[in-house]
Every structure is written in C-alpha cells, then in structure tokens.
Coordinates of C-alpha atoms in Angstrom, one line a residue:
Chain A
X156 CA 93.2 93.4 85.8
X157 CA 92.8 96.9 87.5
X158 CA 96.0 98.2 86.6
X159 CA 95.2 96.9 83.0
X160 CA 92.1 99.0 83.2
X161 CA 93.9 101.6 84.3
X162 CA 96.8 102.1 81.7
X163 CA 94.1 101.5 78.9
X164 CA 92.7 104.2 80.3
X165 CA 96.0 106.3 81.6
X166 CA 98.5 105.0 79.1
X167 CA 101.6 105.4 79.6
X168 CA 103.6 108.1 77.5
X169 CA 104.8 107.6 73.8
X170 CA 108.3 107.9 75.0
X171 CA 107.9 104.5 77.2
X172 CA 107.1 102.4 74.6
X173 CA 110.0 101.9 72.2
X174 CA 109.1 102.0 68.6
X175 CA 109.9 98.7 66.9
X176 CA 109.1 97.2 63.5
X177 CA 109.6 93.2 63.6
X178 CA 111.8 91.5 61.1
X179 CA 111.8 87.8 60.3
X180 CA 114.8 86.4 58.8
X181 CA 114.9 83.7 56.5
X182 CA 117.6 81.8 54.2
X183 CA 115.8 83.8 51.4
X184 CA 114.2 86.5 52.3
X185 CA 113.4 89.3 54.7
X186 CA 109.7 90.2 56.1
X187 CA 109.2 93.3 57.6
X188 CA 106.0 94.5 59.8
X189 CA 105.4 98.0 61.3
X190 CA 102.4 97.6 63.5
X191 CA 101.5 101.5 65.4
X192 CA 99.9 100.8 68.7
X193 CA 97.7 103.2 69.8
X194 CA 96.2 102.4 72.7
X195 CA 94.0 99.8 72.2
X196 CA 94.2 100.3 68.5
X197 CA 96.8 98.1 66.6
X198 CA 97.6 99.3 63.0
X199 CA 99.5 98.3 60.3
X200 CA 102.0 101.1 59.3
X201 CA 103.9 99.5 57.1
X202 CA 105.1 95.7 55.6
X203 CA 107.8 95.1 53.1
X204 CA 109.0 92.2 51.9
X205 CA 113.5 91.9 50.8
X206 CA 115.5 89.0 48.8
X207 CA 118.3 88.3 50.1
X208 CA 120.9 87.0 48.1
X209 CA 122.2 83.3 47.6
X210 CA 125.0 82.5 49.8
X211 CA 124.2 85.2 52.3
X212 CA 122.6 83.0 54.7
X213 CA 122.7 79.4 55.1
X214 CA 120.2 77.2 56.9
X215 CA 119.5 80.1 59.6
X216 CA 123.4 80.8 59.7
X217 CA 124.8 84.3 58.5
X218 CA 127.8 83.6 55.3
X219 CA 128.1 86.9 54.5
X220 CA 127.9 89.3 57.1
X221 CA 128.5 92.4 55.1
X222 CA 126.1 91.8 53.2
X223 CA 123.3 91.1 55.2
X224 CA 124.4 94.2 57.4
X225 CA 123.8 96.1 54.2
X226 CA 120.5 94.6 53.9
X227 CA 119.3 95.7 57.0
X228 CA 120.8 99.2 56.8
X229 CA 118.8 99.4 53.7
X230 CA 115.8 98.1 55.7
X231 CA 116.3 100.3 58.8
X232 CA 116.6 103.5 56.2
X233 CA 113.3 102.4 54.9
X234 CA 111.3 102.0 58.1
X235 CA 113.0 105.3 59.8
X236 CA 113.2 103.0 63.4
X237 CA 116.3 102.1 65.6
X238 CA 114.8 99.0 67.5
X239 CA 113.7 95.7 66.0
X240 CA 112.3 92.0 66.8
X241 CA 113.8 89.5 64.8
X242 CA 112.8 86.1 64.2
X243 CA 114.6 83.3 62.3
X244 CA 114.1 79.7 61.2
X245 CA 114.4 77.1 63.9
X246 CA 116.9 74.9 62.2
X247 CA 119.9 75.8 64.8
X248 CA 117.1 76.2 67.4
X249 CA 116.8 73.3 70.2
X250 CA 113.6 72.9 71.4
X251 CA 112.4 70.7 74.0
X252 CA 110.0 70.1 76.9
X253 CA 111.4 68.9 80.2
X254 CA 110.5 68.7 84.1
X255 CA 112.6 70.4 86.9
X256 CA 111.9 70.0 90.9
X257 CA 109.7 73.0 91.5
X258 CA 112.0 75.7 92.8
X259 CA 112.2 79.4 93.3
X260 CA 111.4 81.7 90.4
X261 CA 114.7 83.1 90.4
X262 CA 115.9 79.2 90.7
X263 CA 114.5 78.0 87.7
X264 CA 116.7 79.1 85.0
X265 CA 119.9 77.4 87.5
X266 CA 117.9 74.4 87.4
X267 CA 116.7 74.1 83.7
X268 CA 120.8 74.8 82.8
X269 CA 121.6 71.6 85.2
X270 CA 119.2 69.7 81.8
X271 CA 120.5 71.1 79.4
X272 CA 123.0 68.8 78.6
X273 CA 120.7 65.8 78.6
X274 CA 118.2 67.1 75.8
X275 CA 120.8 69.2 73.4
X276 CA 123.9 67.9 72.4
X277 CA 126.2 71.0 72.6
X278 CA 127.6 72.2 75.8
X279 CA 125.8 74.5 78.0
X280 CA 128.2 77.4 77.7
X281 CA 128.0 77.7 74.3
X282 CA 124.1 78.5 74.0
X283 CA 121.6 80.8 74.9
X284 CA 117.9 79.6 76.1
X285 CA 114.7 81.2 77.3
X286 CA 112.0 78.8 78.7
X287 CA 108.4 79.2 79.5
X288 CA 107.0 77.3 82.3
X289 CA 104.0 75.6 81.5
X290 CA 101.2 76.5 84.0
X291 CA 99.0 73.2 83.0
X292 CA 101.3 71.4 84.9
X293 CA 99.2 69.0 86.7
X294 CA 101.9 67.1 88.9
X295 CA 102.6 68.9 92.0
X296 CA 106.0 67.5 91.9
X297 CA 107.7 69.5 89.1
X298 CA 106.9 72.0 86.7
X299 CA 106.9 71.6 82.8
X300 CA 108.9 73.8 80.7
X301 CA 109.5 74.5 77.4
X302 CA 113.2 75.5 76.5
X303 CA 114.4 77.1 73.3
X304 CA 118.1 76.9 73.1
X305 CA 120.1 78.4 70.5
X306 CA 123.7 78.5 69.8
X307 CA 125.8 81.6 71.4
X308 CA 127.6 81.7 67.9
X309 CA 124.5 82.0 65.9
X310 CA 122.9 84.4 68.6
X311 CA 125.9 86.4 68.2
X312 CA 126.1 86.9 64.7
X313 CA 122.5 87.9 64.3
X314 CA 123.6 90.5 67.1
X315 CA 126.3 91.4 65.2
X316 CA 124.7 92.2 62.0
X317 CA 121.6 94.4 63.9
X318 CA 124.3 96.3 65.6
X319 CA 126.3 97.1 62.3
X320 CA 123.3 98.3 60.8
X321 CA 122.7 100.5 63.5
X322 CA 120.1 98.9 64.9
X323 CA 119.2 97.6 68.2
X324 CA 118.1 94.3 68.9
X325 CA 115.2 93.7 71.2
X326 CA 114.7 90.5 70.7
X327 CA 115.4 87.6 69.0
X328 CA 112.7 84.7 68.5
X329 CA 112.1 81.3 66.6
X330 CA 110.3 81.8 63.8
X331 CA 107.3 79.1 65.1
X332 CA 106.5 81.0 68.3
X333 CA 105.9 84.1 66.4
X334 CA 104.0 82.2 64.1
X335 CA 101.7 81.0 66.6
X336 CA 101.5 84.3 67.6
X337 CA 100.4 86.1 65.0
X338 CA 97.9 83.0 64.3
X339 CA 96.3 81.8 67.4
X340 CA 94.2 84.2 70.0
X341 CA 96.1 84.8 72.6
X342 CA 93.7 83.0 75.1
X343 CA 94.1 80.0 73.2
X344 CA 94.4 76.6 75.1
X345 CA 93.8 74.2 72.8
X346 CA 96.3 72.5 71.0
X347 CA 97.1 72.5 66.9
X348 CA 99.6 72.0 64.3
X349 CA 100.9 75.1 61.8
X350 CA 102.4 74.5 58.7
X351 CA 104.2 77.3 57.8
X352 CA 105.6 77.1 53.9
X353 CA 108.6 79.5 52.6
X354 CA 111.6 79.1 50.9
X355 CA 111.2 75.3 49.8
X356 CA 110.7 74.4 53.3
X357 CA 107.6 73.0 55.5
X358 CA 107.6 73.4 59.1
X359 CA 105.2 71.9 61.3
X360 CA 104.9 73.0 64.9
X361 CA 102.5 71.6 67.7
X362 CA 101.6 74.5 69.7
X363 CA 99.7 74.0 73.1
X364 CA 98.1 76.3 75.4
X365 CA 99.8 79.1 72.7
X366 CA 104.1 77.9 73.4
X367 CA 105.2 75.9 70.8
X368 CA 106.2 72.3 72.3
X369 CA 107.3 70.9 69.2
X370 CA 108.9 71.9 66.0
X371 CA 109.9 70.2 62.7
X372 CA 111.1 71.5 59.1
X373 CA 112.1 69.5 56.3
X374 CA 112.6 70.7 53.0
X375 CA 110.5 70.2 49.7
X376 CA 110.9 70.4 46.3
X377 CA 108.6 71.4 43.4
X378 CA 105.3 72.9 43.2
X379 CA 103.4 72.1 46.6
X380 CA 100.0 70.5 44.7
X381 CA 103.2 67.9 44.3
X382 CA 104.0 67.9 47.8
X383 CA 100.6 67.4 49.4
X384 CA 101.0 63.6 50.2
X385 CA 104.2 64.0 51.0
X386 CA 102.6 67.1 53.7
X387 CA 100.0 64.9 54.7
X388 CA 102.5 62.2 56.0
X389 CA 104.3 64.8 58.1
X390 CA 101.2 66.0 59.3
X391 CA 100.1 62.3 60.5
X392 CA 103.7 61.6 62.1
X393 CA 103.9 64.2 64.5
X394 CA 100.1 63.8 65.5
X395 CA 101.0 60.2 66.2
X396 CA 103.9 61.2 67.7
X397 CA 102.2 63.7 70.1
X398 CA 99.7 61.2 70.8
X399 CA 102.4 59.0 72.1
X400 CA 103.9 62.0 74.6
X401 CA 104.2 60.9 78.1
X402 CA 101.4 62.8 79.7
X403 CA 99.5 64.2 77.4
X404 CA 95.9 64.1 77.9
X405 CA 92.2 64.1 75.9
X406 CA 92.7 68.2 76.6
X407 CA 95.8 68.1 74.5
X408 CA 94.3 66.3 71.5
X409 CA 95.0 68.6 68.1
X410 CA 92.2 70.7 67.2
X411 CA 92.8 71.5 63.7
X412 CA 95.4 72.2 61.0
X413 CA 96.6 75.5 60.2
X414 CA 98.4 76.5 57.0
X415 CA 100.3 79.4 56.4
X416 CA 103.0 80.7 54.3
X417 CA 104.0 80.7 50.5
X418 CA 102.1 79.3 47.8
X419 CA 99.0 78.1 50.0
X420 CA 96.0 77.5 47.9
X421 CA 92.7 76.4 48.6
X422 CA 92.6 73.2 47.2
X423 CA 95.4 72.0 48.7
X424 CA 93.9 73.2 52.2
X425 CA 91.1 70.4 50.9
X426 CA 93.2 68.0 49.7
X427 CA 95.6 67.5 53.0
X428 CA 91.9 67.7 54.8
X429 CA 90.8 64.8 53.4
X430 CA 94.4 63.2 53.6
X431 CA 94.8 63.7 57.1
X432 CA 91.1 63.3 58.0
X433 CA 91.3 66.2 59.8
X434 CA 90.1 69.8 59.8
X435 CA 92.3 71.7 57.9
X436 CA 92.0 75.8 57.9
X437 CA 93.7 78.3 56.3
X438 CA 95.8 80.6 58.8
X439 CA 94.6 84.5 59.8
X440 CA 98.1 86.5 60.3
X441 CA 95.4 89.3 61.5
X442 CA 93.8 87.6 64.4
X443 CA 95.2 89.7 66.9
X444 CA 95.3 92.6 65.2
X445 CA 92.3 93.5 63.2
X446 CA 88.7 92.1 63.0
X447 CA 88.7 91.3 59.2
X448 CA 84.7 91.9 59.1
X449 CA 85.1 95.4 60.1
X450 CA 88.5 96.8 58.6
X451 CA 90.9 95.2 56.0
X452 CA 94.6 95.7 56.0
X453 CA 96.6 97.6 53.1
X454 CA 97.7 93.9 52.2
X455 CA 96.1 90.9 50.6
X456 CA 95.0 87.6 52.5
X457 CA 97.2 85.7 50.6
X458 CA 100.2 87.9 50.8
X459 CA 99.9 88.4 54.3
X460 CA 100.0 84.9 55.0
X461 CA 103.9 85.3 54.2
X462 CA 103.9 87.8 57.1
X463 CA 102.8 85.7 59.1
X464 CA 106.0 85.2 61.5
X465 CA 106.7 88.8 61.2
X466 CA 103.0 90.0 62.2
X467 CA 103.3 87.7 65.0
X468 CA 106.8 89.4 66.4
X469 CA 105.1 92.9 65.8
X470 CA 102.6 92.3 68.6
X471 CA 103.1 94.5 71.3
X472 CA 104.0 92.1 74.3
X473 CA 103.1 93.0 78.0
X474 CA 106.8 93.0 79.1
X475 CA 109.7 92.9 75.9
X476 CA 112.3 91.5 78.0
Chain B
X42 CA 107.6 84.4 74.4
X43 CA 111.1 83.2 74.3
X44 CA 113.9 86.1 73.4
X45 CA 116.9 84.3 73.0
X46 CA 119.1 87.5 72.7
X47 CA 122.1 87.4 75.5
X48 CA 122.0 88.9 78.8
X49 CA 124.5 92.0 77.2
X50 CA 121.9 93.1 74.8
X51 CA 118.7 92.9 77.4
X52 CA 121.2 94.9 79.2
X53 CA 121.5 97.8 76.9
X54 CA 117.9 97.7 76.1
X55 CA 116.6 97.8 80.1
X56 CA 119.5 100.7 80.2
X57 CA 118.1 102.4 77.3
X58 CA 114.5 101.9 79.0
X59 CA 115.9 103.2 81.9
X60 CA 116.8 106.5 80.3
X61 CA 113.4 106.8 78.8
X62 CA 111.6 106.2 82.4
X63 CA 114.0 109.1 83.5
X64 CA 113.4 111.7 80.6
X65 CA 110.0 111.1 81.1
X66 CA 110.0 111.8 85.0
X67 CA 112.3 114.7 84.1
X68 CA 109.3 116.3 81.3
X69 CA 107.0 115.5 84.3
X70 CA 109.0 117.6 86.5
X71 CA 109.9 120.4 84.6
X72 CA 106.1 120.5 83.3
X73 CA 105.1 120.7 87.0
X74 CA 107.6 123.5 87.1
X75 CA 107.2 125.6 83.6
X76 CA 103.0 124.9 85.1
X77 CA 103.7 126.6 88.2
X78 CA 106.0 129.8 87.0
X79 CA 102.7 130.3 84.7
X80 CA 100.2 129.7 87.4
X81 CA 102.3 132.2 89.7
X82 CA 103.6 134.7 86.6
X83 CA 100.0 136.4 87.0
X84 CA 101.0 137.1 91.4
X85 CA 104.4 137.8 90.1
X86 CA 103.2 140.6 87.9
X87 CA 100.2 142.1 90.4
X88 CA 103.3 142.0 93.0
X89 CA 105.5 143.8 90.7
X90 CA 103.4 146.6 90.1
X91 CA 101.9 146.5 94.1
X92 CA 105.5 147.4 94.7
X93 CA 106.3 150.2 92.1
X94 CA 103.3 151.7 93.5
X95 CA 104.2 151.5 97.3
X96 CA 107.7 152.9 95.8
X97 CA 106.1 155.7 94.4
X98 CA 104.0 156.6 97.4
X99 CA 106.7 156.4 99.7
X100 CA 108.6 158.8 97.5
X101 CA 105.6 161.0 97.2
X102 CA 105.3 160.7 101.1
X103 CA 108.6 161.5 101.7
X104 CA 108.2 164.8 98.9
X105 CA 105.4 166.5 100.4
X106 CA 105.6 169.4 102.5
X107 CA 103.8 167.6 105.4
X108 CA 106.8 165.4 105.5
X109 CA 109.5 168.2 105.4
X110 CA 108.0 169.2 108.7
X111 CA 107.3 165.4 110.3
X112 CA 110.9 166.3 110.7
X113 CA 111.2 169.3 112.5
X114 CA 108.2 168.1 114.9
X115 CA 110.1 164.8 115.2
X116 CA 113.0 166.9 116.7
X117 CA 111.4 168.8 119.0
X118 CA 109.2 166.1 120.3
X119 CA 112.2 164.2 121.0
X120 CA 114.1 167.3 122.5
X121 CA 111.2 167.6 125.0
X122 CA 110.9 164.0 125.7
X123 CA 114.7 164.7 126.7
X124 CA 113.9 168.1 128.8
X125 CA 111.3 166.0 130.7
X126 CA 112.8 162.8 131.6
X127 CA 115.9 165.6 132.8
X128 CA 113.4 167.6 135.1
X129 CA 111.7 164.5 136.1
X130 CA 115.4 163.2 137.4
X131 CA 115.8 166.6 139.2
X132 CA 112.6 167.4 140.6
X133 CA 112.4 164.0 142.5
X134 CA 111.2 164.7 146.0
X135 CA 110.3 162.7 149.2
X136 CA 106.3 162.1 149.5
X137 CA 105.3 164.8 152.0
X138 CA 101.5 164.1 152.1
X139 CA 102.8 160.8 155.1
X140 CA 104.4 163.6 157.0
X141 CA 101.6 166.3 156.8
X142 CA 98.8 164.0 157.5
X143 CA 100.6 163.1 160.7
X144 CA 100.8 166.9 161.6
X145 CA 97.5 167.6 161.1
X146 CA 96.4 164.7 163.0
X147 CA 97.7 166.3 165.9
X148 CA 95.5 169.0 165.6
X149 CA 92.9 170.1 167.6
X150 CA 90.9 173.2 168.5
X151 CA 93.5 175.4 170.1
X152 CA 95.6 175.4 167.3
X153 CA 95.7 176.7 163.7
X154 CA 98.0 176.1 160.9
X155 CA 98.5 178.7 158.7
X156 CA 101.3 177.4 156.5
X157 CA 103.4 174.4 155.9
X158 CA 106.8 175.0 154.3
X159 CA 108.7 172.0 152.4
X160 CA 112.4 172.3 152.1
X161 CA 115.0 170.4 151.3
X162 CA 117.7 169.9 153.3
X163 CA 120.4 167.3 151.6
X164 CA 120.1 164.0 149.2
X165 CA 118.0 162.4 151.6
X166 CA 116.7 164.9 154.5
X167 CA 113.5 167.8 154.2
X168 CA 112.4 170.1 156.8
X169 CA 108.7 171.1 157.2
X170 CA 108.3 174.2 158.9
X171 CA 105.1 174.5 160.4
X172 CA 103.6 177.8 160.9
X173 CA 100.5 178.9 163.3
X174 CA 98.9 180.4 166.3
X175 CA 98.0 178.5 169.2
X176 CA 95.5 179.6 171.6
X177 CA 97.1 178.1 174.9
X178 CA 100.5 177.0 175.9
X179 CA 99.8 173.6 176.7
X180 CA 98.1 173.2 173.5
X181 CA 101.3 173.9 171.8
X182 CA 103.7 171.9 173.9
X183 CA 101.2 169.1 173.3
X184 CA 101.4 169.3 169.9
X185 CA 105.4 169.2 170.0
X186 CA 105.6 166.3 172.1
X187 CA 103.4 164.1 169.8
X188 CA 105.3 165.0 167.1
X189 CA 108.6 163.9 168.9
X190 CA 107.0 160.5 169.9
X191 CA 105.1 160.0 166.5
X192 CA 108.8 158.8 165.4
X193 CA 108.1 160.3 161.9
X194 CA 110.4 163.2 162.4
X195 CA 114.1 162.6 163.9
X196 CA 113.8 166.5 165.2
X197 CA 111.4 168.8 166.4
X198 CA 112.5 172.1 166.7
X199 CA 110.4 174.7 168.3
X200 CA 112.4 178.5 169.4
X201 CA 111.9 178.6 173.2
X202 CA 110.6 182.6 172.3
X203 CA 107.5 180.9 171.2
X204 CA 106.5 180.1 174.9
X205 CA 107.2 183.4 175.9
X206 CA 103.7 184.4 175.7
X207 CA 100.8 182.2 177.5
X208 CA 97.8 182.6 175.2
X209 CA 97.6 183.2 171.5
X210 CA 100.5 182.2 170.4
X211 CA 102.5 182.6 167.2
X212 CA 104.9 179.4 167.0
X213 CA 107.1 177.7 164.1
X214 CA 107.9 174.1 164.4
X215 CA 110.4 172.6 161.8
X216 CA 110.7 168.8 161.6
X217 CA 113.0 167.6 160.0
X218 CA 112.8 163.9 158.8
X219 CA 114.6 161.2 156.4
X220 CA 113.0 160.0 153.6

C-alpha cells in the first residue's frame, strides 16, 4: 500500500514500462487494443479490428502460418509497437480446479505438475500451465488452484508466428480470463457467468473471486434471437452444475449474467432474463478503464463489446510475468 | 492472470527488462554526472581565470625592476650569511668571564689591576696576563698562591724581578688554563 502510494506518486520511468498493445486471436478475426497508461490515467490509443482468412486458423490452431505472420506484420506496422499480449479461444485450453498439500511457494508449481495427469488427458511434457492459487481456500489442509494448461505445440506456434512478425510475446492468455478482466472490477468477489459471443460460437465461463474456474464454448448457428433458448439451457446447466461443486458455498452463488460479444442486443439480454430467471446485464469492456459518466471512448458501446477480451489483456498488470 | 507463454520467452522478456532497468540506472548516472560538470563548470571557469591572473602577476612580479634587484640583494645576503657563520667558526673562544671573576675575587685593598690580557695559546689553552701594582709584598704573594690553589689555572707564572722591590709593586701574572 505505501509503496503503491509512492510509485503513483514517483512513477517509475517511461523506459520501465514496456509499451504493449493487446491482441486477441480468434478463428476469425483479430482484435487489437492500445491502452496508454499514464499514471493513473488509462487511455485508449488506439483499437482495430482484422479478418482473417478461412483456413488460416482452425479451432484456436494456426493452418497457415505464413499467413497469419503476415497478418500480424501488417498489424504490428499499424500500431508502431514491438511487444504484445495475446489472447486466444480456450478450445485447446485445459482448465481445471484442483487441491495440492500446502507447500512452499516455490513448491507449488512441482506439486500442481505431479496432477496434471489426473485432470488433462495429454502428458505433462507436452504442455504449458500457469495456475493461480485461490486464497478463499478455507481448508487449512491444501490450497485450491486454478490451472490453465495448454498444449506446448499450440503455445509454440502462437510463439512462432509473433516472433516472425517481429514481434515479441509478453504473454499469452485464454481468451475468458481477459474477458473477465476487462468486465469485472478488479475487487470483485462475487461469482457470475460471461457469455462471450463471436465467430458462431458461445462461451460461458464462471468466474469467482475474478479467476475463471470454469469454461465452456459450443458453437451456434443462425441469428442469435434463434439461439436464445438454446443460450438459456447452457446458461441453466453450468449453474446447476456449479451448484453441485464440491465445496462451494452460499458466498459462491452466481450473481448475475453477463453478455458480451457479437451481435448482443437488448432484447435478447431480456429474453434469456426471463429464461433463466435470473439477472441478466449487458457487459462494460470499460470498467476498468474509464468512468462512462464522465468520459466516453472513441468507440461505440456496442462495438466495444467485441473488444472485450482484447481490452481486458490491455490492462496494465502489477507484475507482466 | 495466467501467461501460458514458455519459460524461453519469459526469459527474453525479463532479459529485455533487465536491459531497460540498466539503461535507466545508466541515464541516472550520467544525469548525476552531466548535473555535476554543470554545477562545477561555473568553479571551473572562476578557477580558470583565478589562475591566468596569478600567471600574469607572477610574470609582472618577476618583470619589475624591484625584482631584478630581489636578486642581487638575495646574493649578497646569502654571501654574508656565509662570511658570518665563517667568522663565527673562527672567532670561537673559551669563556673568560669564569676565569676573571675568580681573579678579581682575590682582590683586595693592596692591590690594583690595571689590565687583563686574553691570549690564546693553542686549540684548547689561553693565557691571561694580569697586570698591576701591589702596595705590599705579601699582598702579592697572596694573591699568587690563591690563584695556584683556586685550581682554575694549571700555571701561575709570576717573574721573580717582581719581588725585588718591597712596597709598591709593579707585577704581571700570566695564568694559563684549559678550556
């Protein structure tokens, strides 16, 4: 807290924080967010929004490299950067919550490889995995983590492709967490369900305490006033489903429902309300960024609402690595 | 947040990092540096010009007349600080006043000094030759034999033709003694 006071009011040079725009990465399309952060102030610099081709990438994995390199080059051209945060679908991603013994900080990345095995079904080796540990943990006899696991393969491509564009990678993120993100205050505790909408796909996530514990995407088809009973269903499956969670408490009941993404109009916000018998909101991408009753962003509600994964990387993070 | 990219890539990017932490110190420290030279450029310059002056003083100094003759004065002054430590070797001497106070404490009323003489007789001997007229005989040969027992003076000489006469006498004692 003092030293937080302190670099707000001694921050630290330009030169130390490394200029990144955030990119989130799907099978059709590329988002791009320039936030500026000056000091306290967070900006929007720029946003752009890129097709990519058919057959480039495939359910979150790269088909034509080339091309995609060439897509970024353009991007990178465009933006005038050399670092970037990218995010893309969780569709390769694992994601799980599990319990290890409690252990030494430095131990617990040994110990959550030793699960691995048990909760994805491809060998340890071949993947990469971040976790974040859970500090609701109530049982003094393990902790709770979340793990995110994706495939060394996919990781590499991804890699791959920044660094032919000349690019360097900072990080690389599921496209949920950045979502919630860009969605949810970053004090948040309580726990709710995003539907994100792009590319003919829904994804639902349950995010608690702001980490995503639980992801789902499924594809859809046709206009989504079509799809809202089918939405609705999803929507009542996972709460049932996170109802019936070992361990989880009155405090983790879900809040609301937050919508996101493509195509979201009003009425269907309504319409899966009623459905669901829930509240139902439509998402703000700008929470953490801007105060929409005192300044408005060189972008339109709805548009940004597309943003939303890409705002959500763009946030400038206490430590990047 | 989770960053799934692999341990090579957080690599480069805490190197990179690293670099920047470094170029910044480095800007610190030759800002600290490029501060200084300007804080002390202002001393530099009063220095500069403190010492072209004291240059041209001395140079003035060493151009006047005054100091065309500092050099002739220097020379003698140093040739007679030479003469006189010489005459001061030379004109060492044994401390006489010892010897004469002893003499005249042998005086009394029948006798009268009328000179002392001081001679040298060798590196390390003087003779004082004591002159005067003494109104008895016995006065005189008094006065001789204190001086032999005084031990100051390793002879006493006094010319037997001195106690030819009995009253009034001229006499001339030399004593000879070591230093």
């Amino acid at each position: 807290m003092v030293f937080k006071k302190i670099f707000d009011t001694l921050p630290p040079p330009k030169l130390l924080n490394i200029p990144y725009f955030a990119v989130s990465v799907s099978d059709k399309n590329i988002r791009c967010i320039y936030l500026s952060n000056r000091g306290q102030k967070i900006e929007l610099v720029k946003s752009s929004e890129y097709s990519i081709p058919e057959g480039v990438i495939s359910g979150g994995h790269i088909e034509n490299m080339d091309e995609f390199s060439n897509i970024l080059k353009k991007i990178k051209k465009e933006f005038g950067l050399n670092y970037v945060r990218m995010s893309i679908s969780e569709e390769k991603a694992y994601l799980f919550k599990t319990k290890i013994p409690i252990v030494k900080r430095k131990e617990v990345r040994d110990a959550i490889e030793s699960t691995l095995e048990d909760n994805v079904p491809v060998p340890a080796e071949e993947l990469v995995f971040d976790f974040v540990v859970n500090d609701k943990t109530d049982l003094d006899d393990s902790l709770d983590v979340v793990v995110v696991a994706l495939p060394v393969k996919i990781v590499d491509s991804y890699v791959e492709a920044v660094s032919k564009a000349g690019l360097s990678m900072i990080s690389l993120e599921i496209e949920s967490q950045a979502i919630s993100q860009s969605l949810l205050s970053r004090n948040d505790r309580n726990t709710n369900i995003i539907i994100y909408l792009n590319d003919e796909k829904m994804s639902v996530y349950v995010v608690n305490n702001s980490i995503v514990h639980f992801t789902s995407t499924t594809s859809i088809k046709g206009n989504i006033k079509d799809n809202v009973p089918f939405i609705s269903q999803e929507v009542r499956k996972i709460r049932t489903y996170w109802k019936s969670l070992e361990g989880s408490s009155s405090e983790d009941s879900i809040e609301e429902v937050i919508i996101c993404g493509d195509f979201v109009e009003e009425d269907v916000i309504s319409q899966i309300s009623v459905n669901i018998k829930m509240p139902v909101v439509l998402g703000n991408v700008w929470t953490n960024v801007y105060n929409l009753d005192k300044s408005v962003p060189d972008i339109s509600f709805k548009d940004s609402l597309k943003f939303a994964p890409a705002i959500g990387l763009a946030l400038p993070e206490d430590l990047l690595i | 947040m989770f960053n799934l990219i692999p341990k090579s890539a957080k690599k480069i990017i805490s190197k990179d990092y690293k670099i920047r932490r470094w170029v910044v110190v480095l800007t610190f420290v030759i800002f600290v540096q490029l501060s200084l030279m300007v804080f002390l450029l202002p001393s530099l310059v009063l220095s500069y010009f403190k010492d072209k002056d004291l240059s041209e003083e001395v140079q003035s100094a060493k151009e006047s007349v005054l100091s065309k003759d500092a050099a002739a004065i220097s020379k003698v002054i140093t040739s007679t600080n030479t003469s006189l430590d010489l005459y001061e070797n030379l004109f060492s001497y044994p401390q006489v006043v010892p010897q004469i106070n002893k003499i005249i404490s042998y005086k009394n009323q029948s006798l009268k000094f009328t000179d002392f003489l001081y001679q040298s007789t060798g590196t390390s001997t003087s003779l004082i030759t004591v002159r005067g007229i003494a109104s008895t005989r016995d006065s005189l040969v008094l006065l001789v034999r204190n001086l032999e027992e005084s031990g100051v003076f390793y002879n006493v000489d006094l010319p037997v033709s001195n106690l030819a006469k009995d009253r009034n006498i001229d006499f001339s004692v030399s004593l000879y003694f070591k230093e």
